[in-house]
Amino acid sequence: MGLLDGKKALVLGIANDMSIAWGITRALKAEGCSIGLTYLNDALKKRVEPLSEEIGADFLVEMDVTKEEHYDQLKKTVQDNWGKFDILVHSLAFADRADLKGRFHETSRAGFSMACDISAYSLIGLTKALKDEMNPGSSIMAMTYHGSQQVLEGYNVMGVAKAALEASARYLASDLGEDGIRVNCISAGPIRTLAASGVPGLKKIFGIIEEKAPLKRNITTEEVGGTALYLASDLSSGVTGQVLYCDSGISTMGTC
Ligand code: 0WD
């Protein structure tokens, strides 16, 4: 008996086997959940396809959140394969590297719009497109980072985008509560992934966490998977509009 027997989860944001979304997918699958996956583009399809086969996904479909027609395509894929589903995992973000490296006041309007569109608006767009396909008791979750709350070196415009994502999750939670749908965020500590490689100074942060975090180590995608499993399952049936930290406790420590 698995915690998610009979449930169906749509997971967005696998780029390769290091991705947080892959850790989440494996955790959900291990508890009996059926899985549907998306990939960003043809270049990433080659990496995601073998993972999709490994997990026995019900479908794998292209989804670039900047493309309006992809939302309709995703909705149709969900309808054709599942009818209704139960869990939506948003594990994607993007910002121009130049906007992460430079001084914050030099952020371009185009870079700001793109980071917020891909990393934050997409949660609203996906919810709008898929809400009617979600069963009562469903759970939506999005991946965020503490750079939304405090200034973290090299995070810049992505910190603003994550603040928008977290606020969007709260408004969605308030809006969808009457439909029996919960919306939460997981704020993960840094993990070595493709997306993280674009954040300058990350090596230094891993060392600081080993030294200063209560757990004296960095976290793994398996641990984020465990947090996601809690949010996906009925164990968290009373939890919505929250940001849950999975970060070895580093965000609780003061700096002086
Ligand atoms: O330290 C970290 N790795 C942390 C990541 C700490 C805390 C939070 N996060 C967040 C990220 O901001 C993101 O929201 O977790 C989420 C997943 O990130 P990840 O697992 O670290 O990164 P990665 O394996 O690169 O997956 C993110 C994927 C993209 O990969 P690339 O690297 O090719 O950008 O997001 C997807 C893409 O697959 N993505 C998109 N998907 C749909 N439409 C788009 C798009 N336009 N752009 C990027």
mmCIF file of C-alpha atoms and ligand atoms in Angstrom:
data_model
loop_
_atom_site.group_PDB
_atom_site.id
_atom_site.type_symbol
_atom_site.label_atom_id
_atom_site.label_comp_id
_atom_site.label_asym_id
_atom_site.label_seq_id
_atom_site.Cartn_x
_atom_site.Cartn_y
_atom_site.Cartn_z
ATOM 1 C CA MET A 1 0.000 0.000 0.000
ATOM 2 C CA GLY A 2 1.494 3.329 -1.067
ATOM 3 C CA LEU A 3 0.544 6.771 0.227
ATOM 4 C CA LEU A 4 -0.354 7.840 -3.329
ATOM 5 C CA ASP A 5 -1.985 4.679 -4.704
ATOM 6 C CA GLY A 6 -4.475 5.650 -7.430
ATOM 7 C CA LYS A 7 -3.203 9.261 -7.635
ATOM 8 C CA LYS A 8 -1.812 10.955 -10.737
ATOM 9 C CA ALA A 9 0.950 13.568 -10.739
ATOM 10 C CA LEU A 10 2.028 15.916 -13.513
ATOM 11 C CA VAL A 11 5.657 16.977 -13.011
ATOM 12 C CA LEU A 12 7.234 19.891 -14.891
ATOM 13 C CA GLY A 13 10.928 20.760 -14.787
ATOM 14 C CA ILE A 14 13.058 17.672 -15.346
ATOM 15 C CA ALA A 15 16.174 18.663 -17.299
ATOM 16 C CA ASN A 16 18.275 15.614 -16.324
ATOM 17 C CA ASP A 17 18.744 13.083 -13.511
ATOM 18 C CA MET A 18 20.191 15.793 -11.221
ATOM 19 C CA SER A 19 16.983 17.857 -11.396
ATOM 20 C CA ILE A 20 14.954 18.421 -8.252
ATOM 21 C CA ALA A 21 11.882 17.434 -10.280
ATOM 22 C CA TRP A 22 13.440 14.001 -10.848
ATOM 23 C CA GLY A 23 13.963 13.522 -7.082
ATOM 24 C CA ILE A 24 10.312 14.465 -6.568
ATOM 25 C CA THR A 25 9.129 12.158 -9.363
ATOM 26 C CA ARG A 26 10.916 9.169 -7.847
ATOM 27 C CA ALA A 27 9.523 9.894 -4.376
ATOM 28 C CA LEU A 28 5.948 10.102 -5.706
ATOM 29 C CA LYS A 29 6.334 7.013 -7.891
ATOM 30 C CA ALA A 30 7.699 4.975 -4.959
ATOM 31 C CA GLU A 31 4.387 5.569 -3.151
ATOM 32 C CA GLY A 32 2.275 4.265 -6.014
ATOM 33 C CA CYS A 33 1.584 7.488 -7.936
ATOM 34 C CA SER A 34 1.124 7.491 -11.727
ATOM 35 C CA ILE A 35 3.343 10.066 -13.415
ATOM 36 C CA GLY A 36 3.043 12.395 -16.429
ATOM 37 C CA LEU A 37 6.136 14.377 -17.455
ATOM 38 C CA THR A 38 6.988 17.357 -19.635
ATOM 39 C CA TYR A 39 10.198 18.485 -21.331
ATOM 40 C CA LEU A 40 11.200 21.972 -22.367
ATOM 41 C CA ASN A 41 12.488 21.410 -25.901
ATOM 42 C CA ASP A 42 14.052 18.881 -28.283
ATOM 43 C CA ALA A 43 17.519 19.365 -26.806
ATOM 44 C CA LEU A 44 16.280 18.274 -23.362
ATOM 45 C CA LYS A 45 13.941 15.588 -24.712
ATOM 46 C CA LYS A 46 16.936 13.291 -25.269
ATOM 47 C CA ARG A 47 17.754 13.481 -21.551
ATOM 48 C CA VAL A 48 14.200 13.280 -20.227
ATOM 49 C CA GLU A 49 12.975 10.431 -22.454
ATOM 50 C CA PRO A 50 15.079 7.694 -20.798
ATOM 51 C CA LEU A 51 14.000 8.935 -17.362
ATOM 52 C CA SER A 52 10.377 8.883 -18.453
ATOM 53 C CA GLU A 53 10.832 5.266 -19.588
ATOM 54 C CA GLU A 54 12.639 4.310 -16.373
ATOM 55 C CA ILE A 55 9.721 5.536 -14.275
ATOM 56 C CA GLY A 56 7.064 4.123 -16.649
ATOM 57 C CA ALA A 57 5.456 7.536 -17.148
ATOM 58 C CA ASP A 58 1.960 7.574 -18.665
ATOM 59 C CA PHE A 59 3.038 10.343 -21.069
ATOM 60 C CA LEU A 60 5.846 12.744 -21.920
ATOM 61 C CA VAL A 61 4.879 15.983 -23.637
ATOM 62 C CA GLU A 62 6.668 19.148 -24.734
ATOM 63 C CA MET A 63 5.881 22.165 -22.531
ATOM 64 C CA ASP A 64 7.577 25.536 -22.812
ATOM 65 C CA VAL A 65 5.686 27.806 -20.413
ATOM 66 C CA THR A 66 6.366 30.848 -22.614
ATOM 67 C CA LYS A 67 4.304 29.279 -25.441
ATOM 68 C CA GLU A 68 0.564 29.831 -25.158
ATOM 69 C CA GLU A 69 -0.290 26.902 -27.462
ATOM 70 C CA HIS A 70 1.618 24.488 -25.196
ATOM 71 C CA TYR A 71 -0.881 25.070 -22.356
ATOM 72 C CA ASP A 72 -3.722 23.834 -24.587
ATOM 73 C CA GLN A 73 -1.610 20.898 -25.743
ATOM 74 C CA LEU A 74 -0.790 19.968 -22.133
ATOM 75 C CA LYS A 75 -4.449 20.198 -21.102
ATOM 76 C CA LYS A 76 -5.462 17.947 -23.993
ATOM 77 C CA THR A 77 -2.722 15.429 -23.143
ATOM 78 C CA VAL A 78 -3.937 15.284 -19.537
ATOM 79 C CA GLN A 79 -7.571 14.894 -20.643
ATOM 80 C CA ASP A 80 -6.742 12.169 -23.196
ATOM 81 C CA ASN A 81 -4.526 10.150 -20.843
ATOM 82 C CA TRP A 82 -6.100 10.661 -17.443
ATOM 83 C CA GLY A 83 -9.295 12.693 -17.502
ATOM 84 C CA LYS A 84 -8.706 14.108 -14.007
ATOM 85 C CA PHE A 85 -5.505 14.209 -11.964
ATOM 86 C CA ASP A 86 -4.354 15.024 -8.413
ATOM 87 C CA ILE A 87 -0.870 16.536 -8.122
ATOM 88 C CA LEU A 88 0.861 19.341 -10.058
ATOM 89 C CA VAL A 89 4.584 19.901 -9.493
ATOM 90 C CA HIS A 90 6.090 23.186 -10.776
ATOM 91 C CA SER A 91 9.879 22.850 -10.659
ATOM 92 C CA LEU A 92 11.109 25.291 -13.281
ATOM 93 C CA ALA A 93 12.691 28.703 -13.470
ATOM 94 C CA PHE A 94 14.808 30.770 -15.802
ATOM 95 C CA ALA A 95 16.719 34.056 -15.812
ATOM 96 C CA ASP A 96 19.316 35.499 -18.122
ATOM 97 C CA ARG A 97 22.771 34.777 -16.632
ATOM 98 C CA ALA A 98 23.745 38.394 -17.254
ATOM 99 C CA ASP A 99 21.010 39.481 -14.833
ATOM 100 C CA LEU A 100 22.368 37.164 -12.113
ATOM 101 C CA LYS A 101 26.005 38.234 -12.527
ATOM 102 C CA GLY A 102 25.595 41.985 -12.796
ATOM 103 C CA ARG A 103 24.657 44.662 -10.289
ATOM 104 C CA PHE A 104 20.944 44.473 -9.461
ATOM 105 C CA HIS A 105 20.112 48.024 -10.547
ATOM 106 C CA GLU A 106 21.300 47.122 -14.035
ATOM 107 C CA THR A 107 18.566 44.484 -14.452
ATOM 108 C CA SER A 108 16.941 45.011 -17.842
ATOM 109 C CA ARG A 109 13.189 45.351 -18.253
ATOM 110 C CA ALA A 110 13.239 42.433 -20.695
ATOM 111 C CA GLY A 111 15.264 40.283 -18.278
ATOM 112 C CA PHE A 112 12.904 41.128 -15.399
ATOM 113 C CA SER A 113 9.834 40.282 -17.475
ATOM 114 C CA MET A 114 11.295 37.016 -18.714
ATOM 115 C CA ALA A 115 12.409 35.813 -15.266
ATOM 116 C CA CYS A 116 9.016 36.631 -13.734
ATOM 117 C CA ASP A 117 7.059 35.245 -16.679
ATOM 118 C CA ILE A 118 8.834 31.872 -16.789
ATOM 119 C CA SER A 119 9.464 31.445 -13.067
ATOM 120 C CA ALA A 120 6.307 32.915 -11.515
ATOM 121 C CA TYR A 121 3.484 33.636 -13.974
ATOM 122 C CA SER A 122 3.764 30.061 -15.263
ATOM 123 C CA LEU A 123 2.309 28.782 -11.974
ATOM 124 C CA ILE A 124 -0.799 30.897 -12.573
ATOM 125 C CA GLY A 125 -0.949 29.965 -16.265
ATOM 126 C CA LEU A 126 -0.671 26.253 -15.504
ATOM 127 C CA THR A 127 -3.299 26.450 -12.775
ATOM 128 C CA LYS A 128 -5.658 28.332 -15.083
ATOM 129 C CA ALA A 129 -5.175 25.753 -17.833
ATOM 130 C CA LEU A 130 -5.435 22.648 -15.652
ATOM 131 C CA LYS A 131 -7.614 23.497 -12.646
ATOM 132 C CA ASP A 132 -10.781 21.971 -14.089
ATOM 133 C CA GLU A 133 -8.909 18.703 -14.616
ATOM 134 C CA MET A 134 -7.905 18.489 -10.931
ATOM 135 C CA ASN A 135 -9.854 16.343 -8.466
ATOM 136 C CA PRO A 136 -11.069 17.775 -5.137
ATOM 137 C CA GLY A 137 -8.266 17.066 -2.623
ATOM 138 C CA SER A 138 -5.589 17.904 -5.205
ATOM 139 C CA SER A 139 -2.228 19.448 -4.380
ATOM 140 C CA ILE A 140 -0.223 21.977 -6.370
ATOM 141 C CA MET A 141 3.378 22.725 -5.364
ATOM 142 C CA ALA A 142 6.134 24.988 -6.665
ATOM 143 C CA MET A 143 9.872 25.083 -5.969
ATOM 144 C CA THR A 144 11.280 28.269 -4.498
ATOM 145 C CA TYR A 145 14.453 29.595 -2.824
ATOM 146 C CA HIS A 146 15.193 31.790 0.201
ATOM 147 C CA GLY A 147 16.569 34.506 -2.097
ATOM 148 C CA SER A 148 12.895 35.584 -2.233
ATOM 149 C CA GLN A 149 13.048 36.706 1.408
ATOM 150 C CA GLN A 150 16.614 37.887 1.925
ATOM 151 C CA VAL A 151 19.325 39.202 -0.357
ATOM 152 C CA LEU A 152 21.520 36.306 -1.437
ATOM 153 C CA GLU A 153 24.559 37.025 -3.572
ATOM 154 C CA GLY A 154 24.125 36.211 -7.242
ATOM 155 C CA TYR A 155 20.364 35.621 -7.037
ATOM 156 C CA ASN A 156 19.232 39.112 -8.080
ATOM 157 C CA VAL A 157 16.185 39.147 -10.363
ATOM 158 C CA MET A 158 15.478 35.504 -9.561
ATOM 159 C CA GLY A 159 14.891 36.547 -5.941
ATOM 160 C CA VAL A 160 12.200 38.933 -7.145
ATOM 161 C CA ALA A 161 10.698 36.231 -9.362
ATOM 162 C CA LYS A 162 10.617 33.765 -6.450
ATOM 163 C CA ALA A 163 8.916 36.385 -4.225
ATOM 164 C CA ALA A 164 6.266 36.713 -6.962
ATOM 165 C CA LEU A 165 5.983 32.919 -7.151
ATOM 166 C CA GLU A 166 5.450 32.576 -3.393
ATOM 167 C CA ALA A 167 2.862 35.382 -3.325
ATOM 168 C CA SER A 168 1.118 33.826 -6.337
ATOM 169 C CA ALA A 169 0.962 30.498 -4.494
ATOM 170 C CA ARG A 170 -0.739 32.214 -1.539
ATOM 171 C CA TYR A 171 -3.324 33.928 -3.763
ATOM 172 C CA LEU A 172 -3.934 30.699 -5.660
ATOM 173 C CA ALA A 173 -4.337 28.840 -2.355
ATOM 174 C CA SER A 174 -6.952 31.368 -1.242
ATOM 175 C CA ASP A 175 -8.706 31.217 -4.599
ATOM 176 C CA LEU A 176 -8.729 27.425 -5.014
ATOM 177 C CA GLY A 177 -9.464 26.408 -1.437
ATOM 178 C CA GLU A 178 -13.193 26.283 -2.218
ATOM 179 C CA ASP A 179 -12.457 23.764 -4.994
ATOM 180 C CA GLY A 180 -10.588 21.562 -2.503
ATOM 181 C CA ILE A 181 -7.227 22.311 -4.135
ATOM 182 C CA ARG A 182 -4.188 23.152 -1.973
ATOM 183 C CA VAL A 183 -1.237 25.249 -3.192
ATOM 184 C CA ASN A 184 2.145 25.375 -1.437
ATOM 185 C CA CYS A 185 5.824 26.070 -2.094
ATOM 186 C CA ILE A 186 8.928 24.136 -1.094
ATOM 187 C CA SER A 187 11.925 26.354 -0.390
ATOM 188 C CA ALA A 188 14.928 24.118 -1.009
ATOM 189 C CA GLY A 189 18.503 24.703 0.025
ATOM 190 C CA PRO A 190 21.011 24.835 -2.828
ATOM 191 C CA ILE A 191 21.551 21.652 -4.840
ATOM 192 C CA ARG A 192 24.007 21.130 -7.713
ATOM 193 C CA THR A 193 21.745 21.129 -10.790
ATOM 194 C CA LEU A 194 21.828 22.631 -14.273
ATOM 195 C CA ALA A 195 19.831 25.679 -13.141
ATOM 196 C CA ALA A 196 22.049 26.162 -10.072
ATOM 197 C CA SER A 197 25.169 26.251 -12.253
ATOM 198 C CA GLY A 198 23.922 29.627 -13.543
ATOM 199 C CA VAL A 199 24.002 31.171 -10.046
ATOM 200 C CA PRO A 200 27.380 32.813 -9.384
ATOM 201 C CA GLY A 201 29.088 32.072 -6.072
ATOM 202 C CA LEU A 202 27.149 28.885 -5.392
ATOM 203 C CA LYS A 203 30.300 26.885 -4.531
ATOM 204 C CA LYS A 204 30.905 29.278 -1.670
ATOM 205 C CA ILE A 205 27.324 28.852 -0.427
ATOM 206 C CA PHE A 206 27.661 25.044 -0.242
ATOM 207 C CA GLY A 207 30.675 25.493 2.057
ATOM 208 C CA ILE A 208 28.878 28.042 4.252
ATOM 209 C CA ILE A 209 25.938 25.657 4.700
ATOM 210 C CA GLU A 210 28.253 22.810 5.782
ATOM 211 C CA GLU A 211 29.725 25.106 8.370
ATOM 212 C CA LYS A 212 26.704 27.084 9.611
ATOM 213 C CA ALA A 213 23.471 25.150 8.989
ATOM 214 C CA PRO A 214 21.993 23.240 11.947
ATOM 215 C CA LEU A 215 22.404 19.953 10.051
ATOM 216 C CA LYS A 216 25.995 20.831 8.952
ATOM 217 C CA ARG A 217 25.437 19.529 5.435
ATOM 218 C CA ASN A 218 23.681 20.324 2.181
ATOM 219 C CA ILE A 219 20.394 18.715 1.211
ATOM 220 C CA THR A 220 19.639 16.162 -1.519
ATOM 221 C CA THR A 221 16.956 15.892 -4.180
ATOM 222 C CA GLU A 222 15.712 12.796 -2.291
ATOM 223 C CA GLU A 223 15.003 15.002 0.723
ATOM 224 C CA VAL A 224 13.082 17.489 -1.404
ATOM 225 C CA GLY A 225 11.239 14.450 -2.763
ATOM 226 C CA GLY A 226 10.221 13.547 0.805
ATOM 227 C CA THR A 227 8.877 17.052 1.429
ATOM 228 C CA ALA A 228 7.008 16.915 -1.876
ATOM 229 C CA LEU A 229 5.533 13.540 -0.935
ATOM 230 C CA TYR A 230 4.143 15.054 2.274
ATOM 231 C CA LEU A 231 2.587 17.952 0.341
ATOM 232 C CA ALA A 232 1.228 15.622 -2.344
ATOM 233 C CA SER A 233 -0.391 13.220 0.097
ATOM 234 C CA ASP A 234 -3.370 13.552 2.435
ATOM 235 C CA LEU A 235 -0.899 13.789 5.341
ATOM 236 C CA SER A 236 -0.842 17.532 4.533
ATOM 237 C CA SER A 237 -4.610 17.857 3.932
ATOM 238 C CA GLY A 238 -4.795 20.885 6.278
ATOM 239 C CA VAL A 239 -1.799 22.702 4.776
ATOM 240 C CA THR A 240 -2.186 25.369 2.093
ATOM 241 C CA GLY A 241 -0.655 28.726 1.152
ATOM 242 C CA GLN A 242 2.591 27.804 2.924
ATOM 243 C CA VAL A 243 6.296 27.867 2.111
ATOM 244 C CA LEU A 244 7.936 24.763 3.595
ATOM 245 C CA TYR A 245 11.706 24.904 3.997
ATOM 246 C CA CYS A 246 13.882 21.897 3.180
ATOM 247 C CA ASP A 247 17.287 23.538 3.666
ATOM 248 C CA SER A 248 19.197 21.921 6.564
ATOM 249 C CA GLY A 249 17.800 24.797 8.630
ATOM 250 C CA ILE A 250 20.147 27.442 7.180
ATOM 251 C CA SER A 251 17.336 29.999 6.747
ATOM 252 C CA THR A 252 16.771 30.029 10.521
ATOM 253 C CA MET A 253 20.309 31.223 11.304
ATOM 254 C CA GLY A 254 21.167 34.896 11.813
ATOM 255 C CA THR A 255 24.249 36.435 10.297
ATOM 256 C CA CYS A 256 25.565 38.575 13.163
HETATM 257 O O1 0WD B 1 19.824 24.965 -5.744
HETATM 258 C C1 0WD B 1 18.889 24.662 -6.483
HETATM 259 N N1 0WD B 1 19.086 23.874 -7.514
HETATM 260 C C2 0WD B 1 17.532 25.184 -6.166
HETATM 261 C C3 0WD B 1 16.549 25.181 -7.120
HETATM 262 C C4 0WD B 1 17.262 25.712 -4.807
HETATM 263 C C5 0WD B 1 15.911 26.152 -4.603
HETATM 264 C C6 0WD B 1 14.983 26.149 -5.606
HETATM 265 N N2 0WD B 1 15.305 25.674 -6.834
HETATM 266 C C7 0WD B 1 14.267 25.698 -7.862
HETATM 267 C C8 0WD B 1 14.603 26.333 -9.180
HETATM 268 O O2 0WD B 1 14.564 27.748 -9.116
HETATM 269 C C9 0WD B 1 13.487 25.768 -10.045
HETATM 270 O O3 0WD B 1 12.273 26.463 -9.791
HETATM 271 O O4 0WD B 1 13.897 24.385 -8.191
HETATM 272 C C10 0WD B 1 13.349 24.343 -9.486
HETATM 273 C C11 0WD B 1 14.050 23.282 -10.283
HETATM 274 O O5 0WD B 1 15.377 23.643 -10.466
HETATM 275 P P1 0WD B 1 16.597 22.614 -10.615
HETATM 276 O O6 0WD B 1 16.118 21.240 -10.450
HETATM 277 O O7 0WD B 1 17.678 23.144 -9.764
HETATM 278 O O8 0WD B 1 17.073 22.910 -12.105
HETATM 279 P P2 0WD B 1 17.102 22.111 -13.495
HETATM 280 O O9 0WD B 1 17.464 20.690 -13.300
HETATM 281 O O10 0WD B 1 17.978 22.927 -14.397
HETATM 282 O O11 0WD B 1 15.614 22.216 -13.970
HETATM 283 C C12 0WD B 1 14.968 23.434 -14.212
HETATM 284 C C13 0WD B 1 14.293 23.311 -15.534
HETATM 285 C C14 0WD B 1 15.025 23.712 -16.792
HETATM 286 O O12 0WD B 1 16.216 23.280 -17.018
HETATM 287 P P3 0WD B 1 17.295 24.283 -17.762
HETATM 288 O O13 0WD B 1 18.475 24.133 -16.868
HETATM 289 O O14 0WD B 1 17.410 23.713 -19.104
HETATM 290 O O15 0WD B 1 16.777 25.705 -17.751
HETATM 291 O O16 0WD B 1 13.252 24.218 -15.704
HETATM 292 C C15 0WD B 1 12.811 24.034 -17.036
HETATM 293 C C16 0WD B 1 13.922 23.375 -17.784
HETATM 294 O O17 0WD B 1 13.649 22.035 -17.998
HETATM 295 N N3 0WD B 1 12.484 25.260 -17.737
HETATM 296 C C17 0WD B 1 11.328 25.398 -18.377
HETATM 297 N N4 0WD B 1 10.268 24.584 -18.492
HETATM 298 C C18 0WD B 1 9.238 25.005 -19.245
HETATM 299 N N5 0WD B 1 9.244 26.181 -19.897
HETATM 300 C C19 0WD B 1 11.404 26.652 -19.008
HETATM 301 C C20 0WD B 1 10.297 27.033 -19.804
HETATM 302 N N6 0WD B 1 10.251 28.173 -20.475
HETATM 303 N N7 0WD B 1 12.600 27.223 -18.721
HETATM 304 C C21 0WD B 1 13.251 26.368 -17.929
#
